[in-house]
PDB file of C-alpha atoms in Angstrom:
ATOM      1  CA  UNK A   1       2.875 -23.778 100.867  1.00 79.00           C
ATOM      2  CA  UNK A   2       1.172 -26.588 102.841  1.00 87.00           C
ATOM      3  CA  UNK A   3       2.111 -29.174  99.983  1.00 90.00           C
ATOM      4  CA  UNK A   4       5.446 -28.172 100.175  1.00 88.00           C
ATOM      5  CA  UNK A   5       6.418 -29.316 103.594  1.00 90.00           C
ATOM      6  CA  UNK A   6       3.914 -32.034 103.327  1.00 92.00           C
ATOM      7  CA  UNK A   7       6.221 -33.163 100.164  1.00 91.00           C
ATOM      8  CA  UNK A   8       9.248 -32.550 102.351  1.00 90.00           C
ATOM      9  CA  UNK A   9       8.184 -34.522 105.719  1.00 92.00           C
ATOM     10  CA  UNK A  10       7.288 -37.235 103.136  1.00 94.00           C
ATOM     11  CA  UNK A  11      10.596 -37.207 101.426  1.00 94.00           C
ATOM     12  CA  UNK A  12      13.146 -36.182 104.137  1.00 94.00           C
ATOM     13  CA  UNK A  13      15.069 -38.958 104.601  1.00 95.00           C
ATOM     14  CA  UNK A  14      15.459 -38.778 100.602  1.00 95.00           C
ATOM     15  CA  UNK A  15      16.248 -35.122 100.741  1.00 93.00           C
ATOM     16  CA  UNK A  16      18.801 -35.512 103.629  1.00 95.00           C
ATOM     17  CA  UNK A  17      20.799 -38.340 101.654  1.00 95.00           C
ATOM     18  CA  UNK A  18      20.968 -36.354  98.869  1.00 94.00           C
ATOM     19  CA  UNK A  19      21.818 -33.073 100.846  1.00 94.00           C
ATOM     20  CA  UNK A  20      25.003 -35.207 102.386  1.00 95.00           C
ATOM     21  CA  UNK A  21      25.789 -36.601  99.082  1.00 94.00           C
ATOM     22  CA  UNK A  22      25.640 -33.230  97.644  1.00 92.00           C
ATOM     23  CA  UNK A  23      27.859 -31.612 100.101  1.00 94.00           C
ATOM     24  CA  UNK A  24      30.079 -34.337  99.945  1.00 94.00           C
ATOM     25  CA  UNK A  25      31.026 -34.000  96.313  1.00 91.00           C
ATOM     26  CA  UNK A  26      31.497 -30.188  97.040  1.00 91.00           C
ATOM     27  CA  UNK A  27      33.699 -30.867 100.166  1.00 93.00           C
ATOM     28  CA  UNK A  28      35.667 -33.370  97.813  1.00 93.00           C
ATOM     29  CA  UNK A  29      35.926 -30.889  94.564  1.00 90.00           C
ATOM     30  CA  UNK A  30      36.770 -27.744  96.717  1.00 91.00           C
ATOM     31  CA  UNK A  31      39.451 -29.620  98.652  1.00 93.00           C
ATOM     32  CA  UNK A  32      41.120 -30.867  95.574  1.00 92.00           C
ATOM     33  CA  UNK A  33      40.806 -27.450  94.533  1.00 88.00           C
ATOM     34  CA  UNK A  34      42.507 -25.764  96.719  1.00 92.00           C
ATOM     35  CA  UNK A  35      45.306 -28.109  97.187  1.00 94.00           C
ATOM     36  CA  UNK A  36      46.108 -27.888  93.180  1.00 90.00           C
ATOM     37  CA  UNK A  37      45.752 -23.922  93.118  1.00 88.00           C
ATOM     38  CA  UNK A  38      47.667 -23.330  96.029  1.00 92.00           C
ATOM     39  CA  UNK A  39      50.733 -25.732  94.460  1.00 93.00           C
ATOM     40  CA  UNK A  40      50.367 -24.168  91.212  1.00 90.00           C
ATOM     41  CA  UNK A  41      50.276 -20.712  92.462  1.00 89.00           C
ATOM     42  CA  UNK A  42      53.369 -21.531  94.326  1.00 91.00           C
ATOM     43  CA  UNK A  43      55.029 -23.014  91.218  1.00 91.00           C
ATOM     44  CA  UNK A  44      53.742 -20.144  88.424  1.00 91.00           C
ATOM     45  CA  UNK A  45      54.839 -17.815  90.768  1.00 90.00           C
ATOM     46  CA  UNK A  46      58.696 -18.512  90.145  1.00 89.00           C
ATOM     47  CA  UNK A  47      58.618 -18.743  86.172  1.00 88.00           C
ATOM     48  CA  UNK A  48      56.849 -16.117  84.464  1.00 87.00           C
ATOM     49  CA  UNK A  49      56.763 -18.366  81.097  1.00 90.00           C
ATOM     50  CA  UNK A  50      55.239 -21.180  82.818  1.00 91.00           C
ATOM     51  CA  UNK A  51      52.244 -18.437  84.555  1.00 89.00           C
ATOM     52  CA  UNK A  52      51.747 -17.151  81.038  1.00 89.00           C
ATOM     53  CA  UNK A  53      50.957 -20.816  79.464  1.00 90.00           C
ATOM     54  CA  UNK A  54      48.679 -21.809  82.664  1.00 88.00           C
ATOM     55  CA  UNK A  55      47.284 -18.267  82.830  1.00 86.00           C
ATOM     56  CA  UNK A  56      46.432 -18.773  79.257  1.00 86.00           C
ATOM     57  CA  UNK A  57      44.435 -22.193  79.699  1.00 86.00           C
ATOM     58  CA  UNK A  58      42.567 -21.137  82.593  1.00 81.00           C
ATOM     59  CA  UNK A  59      41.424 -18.235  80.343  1.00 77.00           C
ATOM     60  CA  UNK A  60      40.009 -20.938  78.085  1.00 77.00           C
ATOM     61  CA  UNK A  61      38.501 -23.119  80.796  1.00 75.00           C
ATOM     62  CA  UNK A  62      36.768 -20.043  81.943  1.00 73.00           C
ATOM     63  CA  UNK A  63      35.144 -19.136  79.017  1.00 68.00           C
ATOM     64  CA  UNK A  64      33.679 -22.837  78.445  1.00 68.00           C
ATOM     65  CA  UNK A  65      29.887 -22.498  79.824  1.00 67.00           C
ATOM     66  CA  UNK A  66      29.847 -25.506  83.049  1.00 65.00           C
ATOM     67  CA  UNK A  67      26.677 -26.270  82.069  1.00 66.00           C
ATOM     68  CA  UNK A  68      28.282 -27.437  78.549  1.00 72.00           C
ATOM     69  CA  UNK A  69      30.955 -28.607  80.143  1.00 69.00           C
ATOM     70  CA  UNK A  70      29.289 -31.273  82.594  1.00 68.00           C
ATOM     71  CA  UNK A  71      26.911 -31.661  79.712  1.00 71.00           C
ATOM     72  CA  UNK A  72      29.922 -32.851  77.835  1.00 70.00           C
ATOM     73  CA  UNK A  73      31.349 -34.691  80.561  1.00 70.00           C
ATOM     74  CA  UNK A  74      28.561 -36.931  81.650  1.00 70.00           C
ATOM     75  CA  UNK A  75      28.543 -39.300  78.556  1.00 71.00           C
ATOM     76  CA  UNK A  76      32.928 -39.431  78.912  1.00 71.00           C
ATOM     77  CA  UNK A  77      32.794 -39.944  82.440  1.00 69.00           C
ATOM     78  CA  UNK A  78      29.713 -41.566  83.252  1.00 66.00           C
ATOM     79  CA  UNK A  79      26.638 -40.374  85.785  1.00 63.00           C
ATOM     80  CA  UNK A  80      28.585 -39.991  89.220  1.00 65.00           C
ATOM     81  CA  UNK A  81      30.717 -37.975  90.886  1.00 62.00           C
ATOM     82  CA  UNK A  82      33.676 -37.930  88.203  1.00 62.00           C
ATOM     83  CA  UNK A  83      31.877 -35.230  86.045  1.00 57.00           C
ATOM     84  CA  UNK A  84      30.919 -33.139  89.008  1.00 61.00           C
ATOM     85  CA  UNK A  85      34.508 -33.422  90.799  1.00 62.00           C
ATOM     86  CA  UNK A  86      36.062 -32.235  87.351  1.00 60.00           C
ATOM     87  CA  UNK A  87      33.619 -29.000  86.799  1.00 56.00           C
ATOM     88  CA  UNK A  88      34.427 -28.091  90.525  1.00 55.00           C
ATOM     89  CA  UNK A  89      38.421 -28.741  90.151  1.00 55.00           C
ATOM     90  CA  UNK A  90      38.928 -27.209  86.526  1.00 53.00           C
ATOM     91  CA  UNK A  91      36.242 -24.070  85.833  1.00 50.00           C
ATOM     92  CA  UNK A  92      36.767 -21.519  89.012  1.00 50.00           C
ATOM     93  CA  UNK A  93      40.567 -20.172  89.020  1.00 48.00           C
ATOM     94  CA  UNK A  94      40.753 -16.783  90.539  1.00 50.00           C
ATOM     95  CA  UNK A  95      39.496 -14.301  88.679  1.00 49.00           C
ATOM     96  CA  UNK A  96      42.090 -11.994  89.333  1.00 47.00           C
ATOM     97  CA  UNK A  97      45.352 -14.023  89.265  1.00 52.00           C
ATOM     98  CA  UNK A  98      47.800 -11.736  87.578  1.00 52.00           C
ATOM     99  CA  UNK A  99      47.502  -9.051  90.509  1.00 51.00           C
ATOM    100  CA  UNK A 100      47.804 -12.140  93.028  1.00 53.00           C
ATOM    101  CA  UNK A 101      50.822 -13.830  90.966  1.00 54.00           C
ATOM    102  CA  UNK A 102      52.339 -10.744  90.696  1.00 56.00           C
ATOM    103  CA  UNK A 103      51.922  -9.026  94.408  1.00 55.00           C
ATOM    104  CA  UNK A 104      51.408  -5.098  93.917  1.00 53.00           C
ATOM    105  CA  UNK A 105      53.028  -2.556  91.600  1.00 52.00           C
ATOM    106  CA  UNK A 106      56.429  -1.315  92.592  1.00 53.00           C
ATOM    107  CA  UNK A 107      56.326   1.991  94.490  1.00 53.00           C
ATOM    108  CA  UNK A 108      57.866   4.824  92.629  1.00 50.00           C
ATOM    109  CA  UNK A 109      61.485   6.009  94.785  1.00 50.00           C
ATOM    110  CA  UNK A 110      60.754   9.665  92.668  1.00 52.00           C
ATOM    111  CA  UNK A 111      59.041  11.084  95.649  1.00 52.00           C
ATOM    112  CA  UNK A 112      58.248  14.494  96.104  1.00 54.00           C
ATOM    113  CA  UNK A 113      59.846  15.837  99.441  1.00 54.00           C
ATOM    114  CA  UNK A 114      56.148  18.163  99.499  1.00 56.00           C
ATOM    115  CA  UNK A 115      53.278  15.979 100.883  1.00 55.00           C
ATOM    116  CA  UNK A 116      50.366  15.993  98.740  1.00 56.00           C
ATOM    117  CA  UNK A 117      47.940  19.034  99.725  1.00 55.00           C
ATOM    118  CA  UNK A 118      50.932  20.885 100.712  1.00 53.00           C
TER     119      UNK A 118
END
């Protein structure tokens, strides 16, 4: 345990500009994110042919490994913050997007006049 933070009171200016590098690119990738789900949420959300074609590719982004994916990336793209940046944007839609594109089921108007338990 000793040579661990011996290793890290060596290193910590290292390990701090890496830290704010790292949290950079995630501040960067999760901004982007959010901007592009939330605009085309918004758009899917009025035409249901258009949700089922986008619904249908984020299926197939989420079934491509990241690991693989940034593997595959790195060469294309180069070693910076391209390949990250994409694997943040592209690989983490909602898992549950039909229920959120859709809002909740209709209530039924063939209602008993008898609460239930009664």
């Amino acid at each position: 345990m000793s040579e661990l933070i011996e290793f890290i009171v060596k290193r910590q200016d290292k390990i701090l500009t890496l830290l704010g590098q790292h949290v950079e690119m995630v501040l960067i990738s999760l901004s982007i994110s959010i901007v592009l789900g939330v605009l085309i949420g918004y758009v899917i959300t009025r035409n249901e042919r258009l949700a089922e074609i986008v619904l249908y590719i984020a299926g197939i982004l989420m079934t491509i490994p990241s690991l693989a994916l940034f593997a595959f990336l790195v060469p294309l793209m180069g070693l910076n913050m391209k390949p990250v940046i994409f694997r943040y944007r592209y690989v983490h839609p909602a898992p549950h997007y039909p229920q959120c594109l859709c809002g909740p089921p209709p209530i039924s108007m063939n209602r008993s006049s008898t609460p239930p338990g009664a």
